[in-house]
Coordinates of C-alpha atoms in Angstrom, one line a residue:
X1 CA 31.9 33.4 149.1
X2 CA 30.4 33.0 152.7
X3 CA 26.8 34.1 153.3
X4 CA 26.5 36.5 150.4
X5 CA 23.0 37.9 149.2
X6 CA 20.9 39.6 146.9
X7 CA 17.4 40.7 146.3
X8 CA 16.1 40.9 143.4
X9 CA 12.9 43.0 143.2
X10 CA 10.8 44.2 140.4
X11 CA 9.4 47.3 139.0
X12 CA 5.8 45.5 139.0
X13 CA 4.2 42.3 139.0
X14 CA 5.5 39.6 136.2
X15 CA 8.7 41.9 135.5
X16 CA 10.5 38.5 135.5
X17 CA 11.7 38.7 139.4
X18 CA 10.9 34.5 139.5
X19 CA 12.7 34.0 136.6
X20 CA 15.7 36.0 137.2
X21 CA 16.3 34.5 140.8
X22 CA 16.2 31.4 139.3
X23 CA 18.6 32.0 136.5
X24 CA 21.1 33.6 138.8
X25 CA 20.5 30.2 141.3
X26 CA 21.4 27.9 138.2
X27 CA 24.5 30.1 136.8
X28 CA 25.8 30.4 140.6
X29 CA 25.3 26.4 141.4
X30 CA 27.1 25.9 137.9
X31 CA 30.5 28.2 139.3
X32 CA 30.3 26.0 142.3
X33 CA 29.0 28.1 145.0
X34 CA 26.3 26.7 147.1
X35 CA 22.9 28.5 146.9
X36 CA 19.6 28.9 147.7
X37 CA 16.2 30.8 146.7
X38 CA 13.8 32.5 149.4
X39 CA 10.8 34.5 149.1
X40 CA 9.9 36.0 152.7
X41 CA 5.9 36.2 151.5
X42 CA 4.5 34.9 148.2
X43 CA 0.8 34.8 147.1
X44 CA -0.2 32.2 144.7
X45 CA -2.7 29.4 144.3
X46 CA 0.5 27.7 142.5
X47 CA 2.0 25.6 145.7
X48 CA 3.7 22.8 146.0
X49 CA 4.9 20.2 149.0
X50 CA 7.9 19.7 149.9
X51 CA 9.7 16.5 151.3
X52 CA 8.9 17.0 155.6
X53 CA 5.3 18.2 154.4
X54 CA 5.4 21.6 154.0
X55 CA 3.6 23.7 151.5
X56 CA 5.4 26.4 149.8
X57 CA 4.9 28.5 146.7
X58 CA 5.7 26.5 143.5
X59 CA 7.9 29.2 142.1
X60 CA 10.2 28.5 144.9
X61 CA 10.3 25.3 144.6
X62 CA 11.1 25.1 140.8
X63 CA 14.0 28.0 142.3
X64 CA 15.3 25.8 144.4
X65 CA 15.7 23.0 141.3
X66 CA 17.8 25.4 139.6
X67 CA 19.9 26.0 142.8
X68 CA 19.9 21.7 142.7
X69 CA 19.0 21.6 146.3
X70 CA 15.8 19.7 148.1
X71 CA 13.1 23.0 148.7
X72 CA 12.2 23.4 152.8
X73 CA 9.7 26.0 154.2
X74 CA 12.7 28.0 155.0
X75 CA 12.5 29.3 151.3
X76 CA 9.3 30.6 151.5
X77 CA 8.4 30.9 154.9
X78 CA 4.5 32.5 154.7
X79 CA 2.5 32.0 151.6
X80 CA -0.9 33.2 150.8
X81 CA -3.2 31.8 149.2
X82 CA -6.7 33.5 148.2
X83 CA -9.7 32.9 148.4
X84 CA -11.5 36.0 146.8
X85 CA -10.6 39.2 146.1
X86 CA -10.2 40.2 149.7
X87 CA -9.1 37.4 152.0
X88 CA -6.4 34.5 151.8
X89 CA -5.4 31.7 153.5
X90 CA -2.0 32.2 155.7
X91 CA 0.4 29.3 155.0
X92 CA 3.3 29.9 158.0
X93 CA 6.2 27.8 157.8
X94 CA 4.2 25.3 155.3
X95 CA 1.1 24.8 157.3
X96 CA -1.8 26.8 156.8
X97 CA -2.4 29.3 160.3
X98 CA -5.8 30.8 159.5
X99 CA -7.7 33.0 156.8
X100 CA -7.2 36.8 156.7
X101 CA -9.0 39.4 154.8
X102 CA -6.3 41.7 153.3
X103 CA -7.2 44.9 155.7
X104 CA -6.4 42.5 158.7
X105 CA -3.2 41.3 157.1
X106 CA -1.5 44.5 156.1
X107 CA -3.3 46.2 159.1
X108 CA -1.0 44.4 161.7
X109 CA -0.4 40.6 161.0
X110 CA 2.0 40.8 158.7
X111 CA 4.2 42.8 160.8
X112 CA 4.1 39.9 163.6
X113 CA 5.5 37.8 160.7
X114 CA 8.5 39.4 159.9
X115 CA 10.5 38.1 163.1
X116 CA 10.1 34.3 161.9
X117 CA 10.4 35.6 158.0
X118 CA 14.1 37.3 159.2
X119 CA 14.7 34.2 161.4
X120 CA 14.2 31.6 158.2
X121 CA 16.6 33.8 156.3
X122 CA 19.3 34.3 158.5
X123 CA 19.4 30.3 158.9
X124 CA 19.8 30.0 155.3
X125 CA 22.5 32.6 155.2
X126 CA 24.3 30.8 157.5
X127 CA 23.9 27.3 155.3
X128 CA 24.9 28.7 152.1
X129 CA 27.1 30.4 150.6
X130 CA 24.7 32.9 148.9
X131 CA 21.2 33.5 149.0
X132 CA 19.0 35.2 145.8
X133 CA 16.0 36.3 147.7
X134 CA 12.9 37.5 145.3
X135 CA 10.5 40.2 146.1
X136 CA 6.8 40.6 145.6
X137 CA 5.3 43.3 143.1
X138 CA 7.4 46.3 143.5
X139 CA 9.1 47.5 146.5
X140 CA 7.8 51.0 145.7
X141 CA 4.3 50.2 147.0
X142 CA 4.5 53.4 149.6
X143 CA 1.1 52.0 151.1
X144 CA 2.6 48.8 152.4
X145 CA 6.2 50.0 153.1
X146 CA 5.4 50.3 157.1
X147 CA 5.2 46.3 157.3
X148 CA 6.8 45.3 153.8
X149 CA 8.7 41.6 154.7
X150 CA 9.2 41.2 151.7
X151 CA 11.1 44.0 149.5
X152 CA 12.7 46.7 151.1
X153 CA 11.7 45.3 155.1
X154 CA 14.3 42.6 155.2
X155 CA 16.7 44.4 152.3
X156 CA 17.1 46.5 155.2
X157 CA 16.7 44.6 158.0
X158 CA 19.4 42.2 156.2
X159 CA 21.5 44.9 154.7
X160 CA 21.0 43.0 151.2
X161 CA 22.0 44.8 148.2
X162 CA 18.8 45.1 145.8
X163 CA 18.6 44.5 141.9
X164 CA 15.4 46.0 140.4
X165 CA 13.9 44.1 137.5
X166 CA 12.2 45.8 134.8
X167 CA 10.4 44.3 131.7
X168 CA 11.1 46.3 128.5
X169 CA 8.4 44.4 126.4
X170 CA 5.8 46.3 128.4
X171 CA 7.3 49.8 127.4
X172 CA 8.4 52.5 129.9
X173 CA 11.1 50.6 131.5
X174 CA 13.4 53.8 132.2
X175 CA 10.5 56.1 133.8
X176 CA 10.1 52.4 136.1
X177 CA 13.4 52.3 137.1
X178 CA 13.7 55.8 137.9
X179 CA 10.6 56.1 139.5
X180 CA 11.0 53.1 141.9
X181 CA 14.3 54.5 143.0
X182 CA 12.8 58.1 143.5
X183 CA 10.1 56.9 145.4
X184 CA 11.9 55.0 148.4
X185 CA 13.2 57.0 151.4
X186 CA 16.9 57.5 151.9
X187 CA 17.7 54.8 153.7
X188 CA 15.7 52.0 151.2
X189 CA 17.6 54.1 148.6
X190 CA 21.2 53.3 149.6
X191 CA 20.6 49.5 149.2
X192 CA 19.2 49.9 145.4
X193 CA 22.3 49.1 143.6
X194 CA 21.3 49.0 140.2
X195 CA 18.7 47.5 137.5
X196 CA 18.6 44.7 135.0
X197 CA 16.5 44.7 132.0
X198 CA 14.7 42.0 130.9
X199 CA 12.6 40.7 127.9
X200 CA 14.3 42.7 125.3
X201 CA 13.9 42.3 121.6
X202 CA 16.6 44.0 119.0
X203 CA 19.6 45.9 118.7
X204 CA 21.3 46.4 122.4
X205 CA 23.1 49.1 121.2
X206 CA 20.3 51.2 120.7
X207 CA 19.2 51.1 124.3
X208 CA 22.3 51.4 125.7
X209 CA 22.0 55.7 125.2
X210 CA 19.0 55.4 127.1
X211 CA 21.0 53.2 129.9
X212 CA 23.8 55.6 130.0
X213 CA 21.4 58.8 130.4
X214 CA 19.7 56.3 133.1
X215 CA 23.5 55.9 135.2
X216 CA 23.4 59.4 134.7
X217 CA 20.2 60.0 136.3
X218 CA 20.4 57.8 139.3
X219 CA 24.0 56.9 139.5
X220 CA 23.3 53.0 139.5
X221 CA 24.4 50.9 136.6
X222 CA 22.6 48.2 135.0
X223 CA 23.9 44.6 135.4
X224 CA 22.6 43.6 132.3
X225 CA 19.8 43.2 129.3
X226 CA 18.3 40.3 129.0
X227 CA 16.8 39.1 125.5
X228 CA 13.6 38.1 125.1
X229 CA 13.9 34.0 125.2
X230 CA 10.6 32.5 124.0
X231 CA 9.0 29.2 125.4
X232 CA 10.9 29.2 128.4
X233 CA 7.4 27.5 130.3
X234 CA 8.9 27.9 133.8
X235 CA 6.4 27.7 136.7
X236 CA 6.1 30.7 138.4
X237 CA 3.7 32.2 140.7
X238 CA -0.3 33.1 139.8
X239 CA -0.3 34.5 136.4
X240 CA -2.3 32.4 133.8
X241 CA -0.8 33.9 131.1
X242 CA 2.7 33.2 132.2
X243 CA 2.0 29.5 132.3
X244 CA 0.1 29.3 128.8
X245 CA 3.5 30.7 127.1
X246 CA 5.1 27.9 128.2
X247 CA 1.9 25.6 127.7
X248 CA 1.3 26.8 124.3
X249 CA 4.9 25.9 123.4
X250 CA 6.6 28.9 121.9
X251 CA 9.8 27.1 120.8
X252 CA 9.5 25.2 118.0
X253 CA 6.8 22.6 117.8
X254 CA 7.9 19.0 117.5
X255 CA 5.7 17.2 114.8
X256 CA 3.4 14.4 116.5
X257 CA 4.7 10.9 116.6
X258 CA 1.8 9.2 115.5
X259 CA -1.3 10.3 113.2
X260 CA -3.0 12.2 115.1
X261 CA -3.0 15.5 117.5
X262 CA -4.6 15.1 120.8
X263 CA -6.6 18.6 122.1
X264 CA -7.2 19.0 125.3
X265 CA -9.3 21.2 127.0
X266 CA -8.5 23.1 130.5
X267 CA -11.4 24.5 131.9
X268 CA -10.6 27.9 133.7
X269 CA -12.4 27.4 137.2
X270 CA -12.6 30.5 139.3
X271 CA -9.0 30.7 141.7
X272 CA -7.7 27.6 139.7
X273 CA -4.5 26.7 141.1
X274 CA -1.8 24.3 140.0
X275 CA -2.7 24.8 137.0
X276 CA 0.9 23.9 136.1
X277 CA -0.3 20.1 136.1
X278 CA -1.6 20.2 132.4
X279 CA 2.7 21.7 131.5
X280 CA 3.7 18.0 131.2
X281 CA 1.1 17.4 129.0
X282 CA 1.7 20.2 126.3
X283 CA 5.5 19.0 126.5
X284 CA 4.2 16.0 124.8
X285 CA 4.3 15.9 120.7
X286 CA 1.4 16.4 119.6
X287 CA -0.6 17.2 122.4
X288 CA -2.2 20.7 122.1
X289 CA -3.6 22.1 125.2
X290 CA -6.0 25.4 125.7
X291 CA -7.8 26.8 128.7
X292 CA -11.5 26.9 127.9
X293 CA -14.4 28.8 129.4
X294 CA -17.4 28.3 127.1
X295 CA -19.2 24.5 126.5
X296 CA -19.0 24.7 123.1
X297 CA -15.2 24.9 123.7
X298 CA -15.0 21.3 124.5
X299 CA -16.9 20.0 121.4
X300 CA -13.2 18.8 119.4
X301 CA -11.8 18.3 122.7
X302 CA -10.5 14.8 123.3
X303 CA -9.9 15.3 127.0
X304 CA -11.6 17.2 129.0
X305 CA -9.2 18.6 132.7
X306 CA -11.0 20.3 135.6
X307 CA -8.3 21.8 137.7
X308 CA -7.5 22.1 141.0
X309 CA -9.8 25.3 142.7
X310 CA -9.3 27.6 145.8
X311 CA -12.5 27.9 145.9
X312 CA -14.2 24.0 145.3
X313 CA -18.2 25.1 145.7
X314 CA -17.3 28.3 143.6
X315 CA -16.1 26.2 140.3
X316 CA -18.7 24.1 141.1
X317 CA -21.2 26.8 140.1
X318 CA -19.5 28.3 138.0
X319 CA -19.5 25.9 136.1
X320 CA -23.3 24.8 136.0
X321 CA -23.4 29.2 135.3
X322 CA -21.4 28.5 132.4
X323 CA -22.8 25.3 130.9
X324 CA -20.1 23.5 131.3
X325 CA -21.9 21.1 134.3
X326 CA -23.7 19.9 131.2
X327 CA -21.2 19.4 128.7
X328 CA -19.3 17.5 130.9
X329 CA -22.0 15.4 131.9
X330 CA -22.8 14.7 128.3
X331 CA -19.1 13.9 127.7
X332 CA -19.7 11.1 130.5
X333 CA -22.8 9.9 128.9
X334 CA -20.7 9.5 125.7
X335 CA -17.6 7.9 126.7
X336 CA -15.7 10.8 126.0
X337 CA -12.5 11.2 128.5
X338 CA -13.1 13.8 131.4
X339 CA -9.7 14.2 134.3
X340 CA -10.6 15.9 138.0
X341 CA -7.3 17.0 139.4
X342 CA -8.2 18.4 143.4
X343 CA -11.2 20.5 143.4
X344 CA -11.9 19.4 139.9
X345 CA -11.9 15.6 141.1
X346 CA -14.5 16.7 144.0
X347 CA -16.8 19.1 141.7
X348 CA -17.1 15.4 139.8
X349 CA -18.3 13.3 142.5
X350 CA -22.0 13.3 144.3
X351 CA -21.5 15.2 146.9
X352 CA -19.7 18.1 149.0
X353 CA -20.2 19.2 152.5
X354 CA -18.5 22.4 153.0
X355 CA -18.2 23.9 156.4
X356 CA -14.3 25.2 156.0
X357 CA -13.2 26.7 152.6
X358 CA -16.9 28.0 151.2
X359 CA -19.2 27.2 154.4
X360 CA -21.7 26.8 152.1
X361 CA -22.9 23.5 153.8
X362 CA -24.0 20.3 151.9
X363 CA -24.4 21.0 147.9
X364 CA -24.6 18.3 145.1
X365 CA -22.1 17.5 143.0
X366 CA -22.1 16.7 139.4
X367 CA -23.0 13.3 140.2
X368 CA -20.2 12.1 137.6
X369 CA -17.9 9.7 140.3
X370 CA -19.6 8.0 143.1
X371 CA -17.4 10.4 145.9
X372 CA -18.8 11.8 148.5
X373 CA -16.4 15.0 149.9
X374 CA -16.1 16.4 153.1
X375 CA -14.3 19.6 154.3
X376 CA -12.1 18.9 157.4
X377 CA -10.1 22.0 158.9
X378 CA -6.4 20.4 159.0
X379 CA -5.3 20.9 155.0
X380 CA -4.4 17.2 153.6
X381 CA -0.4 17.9 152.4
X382 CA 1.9 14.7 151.1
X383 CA 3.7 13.4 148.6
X384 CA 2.0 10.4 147.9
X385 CA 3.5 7.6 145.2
X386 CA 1.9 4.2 143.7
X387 CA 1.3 2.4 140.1
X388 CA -1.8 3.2 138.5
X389 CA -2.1 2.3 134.5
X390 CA 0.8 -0.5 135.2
X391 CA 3.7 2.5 135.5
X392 CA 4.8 4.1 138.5
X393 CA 3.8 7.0 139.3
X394 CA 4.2 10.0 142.2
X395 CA 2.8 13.1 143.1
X396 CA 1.4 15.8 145.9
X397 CA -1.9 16.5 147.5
X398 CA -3.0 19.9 148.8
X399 CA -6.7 20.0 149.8
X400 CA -9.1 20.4 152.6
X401 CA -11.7 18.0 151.3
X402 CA -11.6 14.2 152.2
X403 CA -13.2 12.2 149.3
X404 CA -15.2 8.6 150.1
X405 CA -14.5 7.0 147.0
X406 CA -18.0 4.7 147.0
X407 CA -17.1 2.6 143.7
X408 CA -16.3 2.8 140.6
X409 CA -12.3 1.4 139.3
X410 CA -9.5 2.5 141.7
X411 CA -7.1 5.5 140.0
X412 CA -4.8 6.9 142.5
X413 CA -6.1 8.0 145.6
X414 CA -9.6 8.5 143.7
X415 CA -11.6 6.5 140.8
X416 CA -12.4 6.0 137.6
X417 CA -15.9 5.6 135.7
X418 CA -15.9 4.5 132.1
X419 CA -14.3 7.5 130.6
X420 CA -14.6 9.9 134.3
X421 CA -10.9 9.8 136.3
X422 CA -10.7 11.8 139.4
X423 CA -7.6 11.9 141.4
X424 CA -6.5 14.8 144.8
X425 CA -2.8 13.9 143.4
X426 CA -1.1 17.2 141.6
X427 CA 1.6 16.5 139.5
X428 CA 1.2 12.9 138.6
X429 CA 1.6 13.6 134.5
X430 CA 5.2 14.6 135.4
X431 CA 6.0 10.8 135.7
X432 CA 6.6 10.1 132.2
X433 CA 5.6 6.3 131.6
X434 CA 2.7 6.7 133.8
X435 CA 1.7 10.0 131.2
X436 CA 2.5 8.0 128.1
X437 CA 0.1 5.2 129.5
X438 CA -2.6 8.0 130.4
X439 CA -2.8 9.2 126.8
X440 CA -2.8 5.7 125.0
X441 CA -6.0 5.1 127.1
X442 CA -7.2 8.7 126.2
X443 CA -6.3 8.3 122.7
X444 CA -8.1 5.0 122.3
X445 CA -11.2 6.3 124.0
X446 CA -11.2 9.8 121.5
X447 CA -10.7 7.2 118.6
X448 CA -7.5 9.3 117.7
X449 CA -4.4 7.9 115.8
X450 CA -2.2 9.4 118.9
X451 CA 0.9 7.5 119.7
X452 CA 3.0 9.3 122.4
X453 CA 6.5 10.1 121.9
X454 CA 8.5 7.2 123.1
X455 CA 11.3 8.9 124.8
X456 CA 9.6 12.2 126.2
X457 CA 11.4 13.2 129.9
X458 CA 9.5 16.3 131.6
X459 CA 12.2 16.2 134.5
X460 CA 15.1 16.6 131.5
X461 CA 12.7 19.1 129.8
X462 CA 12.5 20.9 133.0
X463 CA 16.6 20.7 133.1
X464 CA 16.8 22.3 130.0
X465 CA 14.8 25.2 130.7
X466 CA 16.5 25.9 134.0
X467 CA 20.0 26.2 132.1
X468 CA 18.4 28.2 129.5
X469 CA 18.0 30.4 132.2
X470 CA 21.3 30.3 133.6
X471 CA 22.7 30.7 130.1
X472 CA 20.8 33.9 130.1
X473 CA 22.3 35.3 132.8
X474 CA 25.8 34.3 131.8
X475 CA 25.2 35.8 128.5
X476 CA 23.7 38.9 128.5
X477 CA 24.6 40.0 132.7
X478 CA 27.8 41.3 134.1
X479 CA 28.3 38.4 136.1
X480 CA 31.6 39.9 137.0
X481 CA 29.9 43.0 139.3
X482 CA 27.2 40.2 140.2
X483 CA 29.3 38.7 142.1
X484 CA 30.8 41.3 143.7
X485 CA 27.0 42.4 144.6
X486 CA 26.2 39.2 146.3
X487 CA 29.5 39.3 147.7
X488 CA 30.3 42.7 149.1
X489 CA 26.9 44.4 149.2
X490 CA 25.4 47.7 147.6
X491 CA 27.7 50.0 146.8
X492 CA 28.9 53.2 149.0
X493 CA 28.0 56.2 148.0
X494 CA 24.3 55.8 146.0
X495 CA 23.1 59.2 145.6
X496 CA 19.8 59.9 146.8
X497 CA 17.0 60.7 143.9
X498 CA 14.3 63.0 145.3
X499 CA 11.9 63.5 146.2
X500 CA 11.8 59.6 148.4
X501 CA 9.3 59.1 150.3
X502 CA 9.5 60.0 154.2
X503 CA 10.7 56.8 156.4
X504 CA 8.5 56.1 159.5
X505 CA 9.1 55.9 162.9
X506 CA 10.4 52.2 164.1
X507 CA 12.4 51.7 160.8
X508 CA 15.5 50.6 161.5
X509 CA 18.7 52.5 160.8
X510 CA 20.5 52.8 158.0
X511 CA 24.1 51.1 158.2
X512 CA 22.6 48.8 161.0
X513 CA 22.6 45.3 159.9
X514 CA 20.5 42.6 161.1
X515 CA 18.0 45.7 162.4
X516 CA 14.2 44.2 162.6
X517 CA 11.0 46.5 162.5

């Protein structure tokens, strides 16, 4: 195989498109073939940093795991990140290149971006052997086609065959399938090569009528029917709901090593991101983790996490709206164990001067750490490592604001009060004797019985689910006519459902590879 491809796009948001990519990496790597993810644009408050500094959507990132190679920016070369309901923050190439409302993105930028998007894939296709691209929502939003770089733009810029996802557990997967195909014009049309079914529960055999009448239809075939796999708690991109399946532990629940449970509380800031820190956590025995949004929530609560924030001045009131500001300051008064992650460690401290992500100027803090934060314009991204708790431990910062850590016991880059940590690092629970010594101290503090599990690994957890997912794929796909996709490209000869929607002018041709808008 020499620079194969595939896209696999989706018939809506969460149809599984970041799961299935990721599958198809890990059962590709397995047959020997070297392989990569990319995702031309991705929006998420779920990032991650990569090696050289870059940031990247973490969905990517836990892609490129499953492909076993070290991410890069070139796997997900623009990212956005929001900020409200109408703006983001444009992440190019890792680094952050200004804030955009979304008329002004979709109204021309995002066409200017598809030269360096094409350019990022291309040099991966000339690295690997195949590359499983992912697209974003569905690529039959007719709206956005004009300056789509991510579903059906470099499909046919790239000549990449295209393998529409469609999630049976929501109901109405046929009219989806259908319906995306019937809406592209002719020329998206011909590189839709068939659909693959995910999330289903039962009998195969009774939806394979329904598959057949489908083939009949639209003259594709489908690759394959995956089942429903519970607990699979892979990272993906910015659904909460996604995460707490795997948070809440679907798979069978290993018994507690010790006497106790440990709760922990999550509270749900506004545009939380990274959320995927507290994951390593509810791997743990015994440890039961829930996002809260209500002070009374964190009355059994033994810890007490405020996440990382998009929007830092916006938890911040929030959270006094919600009275939570006051539980959490009666939680310090009590000794009672409170974690700031990011946003959540600088909500915590005295202070915050603002002039970047909220402008909202100089507001006061919860008064919980003795910080003082300031916004700077350049974005703080590295991959920071130390001991803290007498373990080693790593992680990654993503952040605008610059914290003055005024006293208080060193923790990480921040501090720690009595009962009050506050940290910028994401991701530091993942190191597993520096987690186990994080919930002794917790433990001892909450007066619980909680011992944790002795010989816990997130990273093999983590391994585990990945080949789940490639065993899913190898199971219930046609790998064979997979790899002839990747290979060989869409098939010749894909009739046209009508009634497509009319192409515009500046498209490039159909049959014209490497053809850019």
């Amino acid at each position: 195989m020499s620079g194969g491809g595939l896209l696999v796009a989706g018939t809506t948001s969460d149809a599984g498109k970041s799961v299935v990519t990721a599958g198809i990496c890990r059962w590709l790597v397995r047959r020997g073939v070297k392989v990569a993810p990319f995702k031309g644009q991705n929006m998420s408050l779920n990032s991650f940093v990569t090696r050289e500094g870059a940031e990247i959507g973490r969905a990517q990132a836990m892609q490129a795991q499953a492909a076993r190679v070290e991410p890069t920016a070139l796997m997900n070369p623009v990212l956005l990140k929001p900020g409200s309901d109408r703006s983001s923050q444009v992440v190019l190439m890792g680094r952050p290149v200004g804030e955009l409302s979304a008329r002004g993105y979709h109204g021309g930028r995002q066409k200017t971006l598809f030269e360096p998007v094409m350019a990022c894939l291309e040099e991966l296709r000339g690295t690997y052997d195949a590359v499983i691209c992912e697209g974003a929502g569905s690529p039959a939003e007719i709206n956005l086609r004009r300056t789509d770089i991510v579903n059906m733009g470099i499909a046919r810029a790239a000549r990449l065959p295209v393998l529409v996802v469609g999630d049976i557990d929501r109901g109405g997967v046929f009219a989806q399938f259908f319906g995306t195909t019937a809406l592209l014009a002719p020329e998206d049309q011909e590189l839709i090569a068939g659909y693959l079914v995910n999330k289903f529960r039962g009998d195969v055999t009774l939806l394979e009528p329904g598959l057949e009448m489908l083939h009949g239809l639209t003259g594709r075939r489908t690759f394959g029917v995956l089942p429903y796999a519970h607990g699979l708690g892979i990272d993906e991109e910015d659904g909460l709901r996604v995460s707490l399946r795997g948070t809440v532990r679907e798979s069978v629940v290993v018994p507690p090593v010790g006497e106790d449970v440990l709760r922990v509380a999550v509270c749900a800031v506004p545009l939380m991101s990274n959320f995927t820190d507290v994951d390593a956590l509810a791997a743990e025995p015994g440890v039961i983790v829930r996002f809260v949004d209500r002070p009374e929530e964190l009355a059994d609560a033994d810890l007490v996490i405020v996440p990382g924030t998009r929007g830092t001045v916006r938890a911040l009131e929030w959270l006094r709206e919600r009275g939570l500001a006051g539980a959490l300051a009666r939680r310090a008064a009590e000794g009672r164990p409170v974690l700031g992650i990011c946003g959540g460690f600088q909500v915590l401290g005295e202070h915050i001067d603002d002039e970047v992500e909220s402008r909202a100027g100089a507001v006061p803090g919860l008064g919980l750490l003795p910080v003082r934060v300031r916004f700077a314009v350049e974005k703080t991204l590295a991959r920071p490592s130390g001991e803290a708790l007498g373990q080693p431990v790593e992680g990654y910062e993503i952040h605008h604001g610059v914290a003055d850590v005024l006293g208080g016991e060193p923790f990480l880059d921040g501090c720690r009060v009595g009962e009050v940590w506050g940290t910028h690092w994401h991701g530091s629970l993942e190191s597993d004797g520096f987690r186990r010594a994080f919930l002794r101290a917790v433990a001892a503090a909450a007066g619980r019985r909680f011992v944790p599990a002795p010989d816990t690994s997130f990273a093999a957890l983590r391994e585990a689910q990945l080949d789940r997912l490639g065993d899913l794929i190898e199971e219930h796909a046609d790998t064979d006519a997979l790899l002839r996709l990747i290979e060989g490209g869409a098939p010749s000869g894909l009739p046209f459902i009508p009634p497509g929607a009319p192409d515009f002018p500046g498209a490039p041709a159909a049959g014209t590879p490497g053809a850019a808008q």
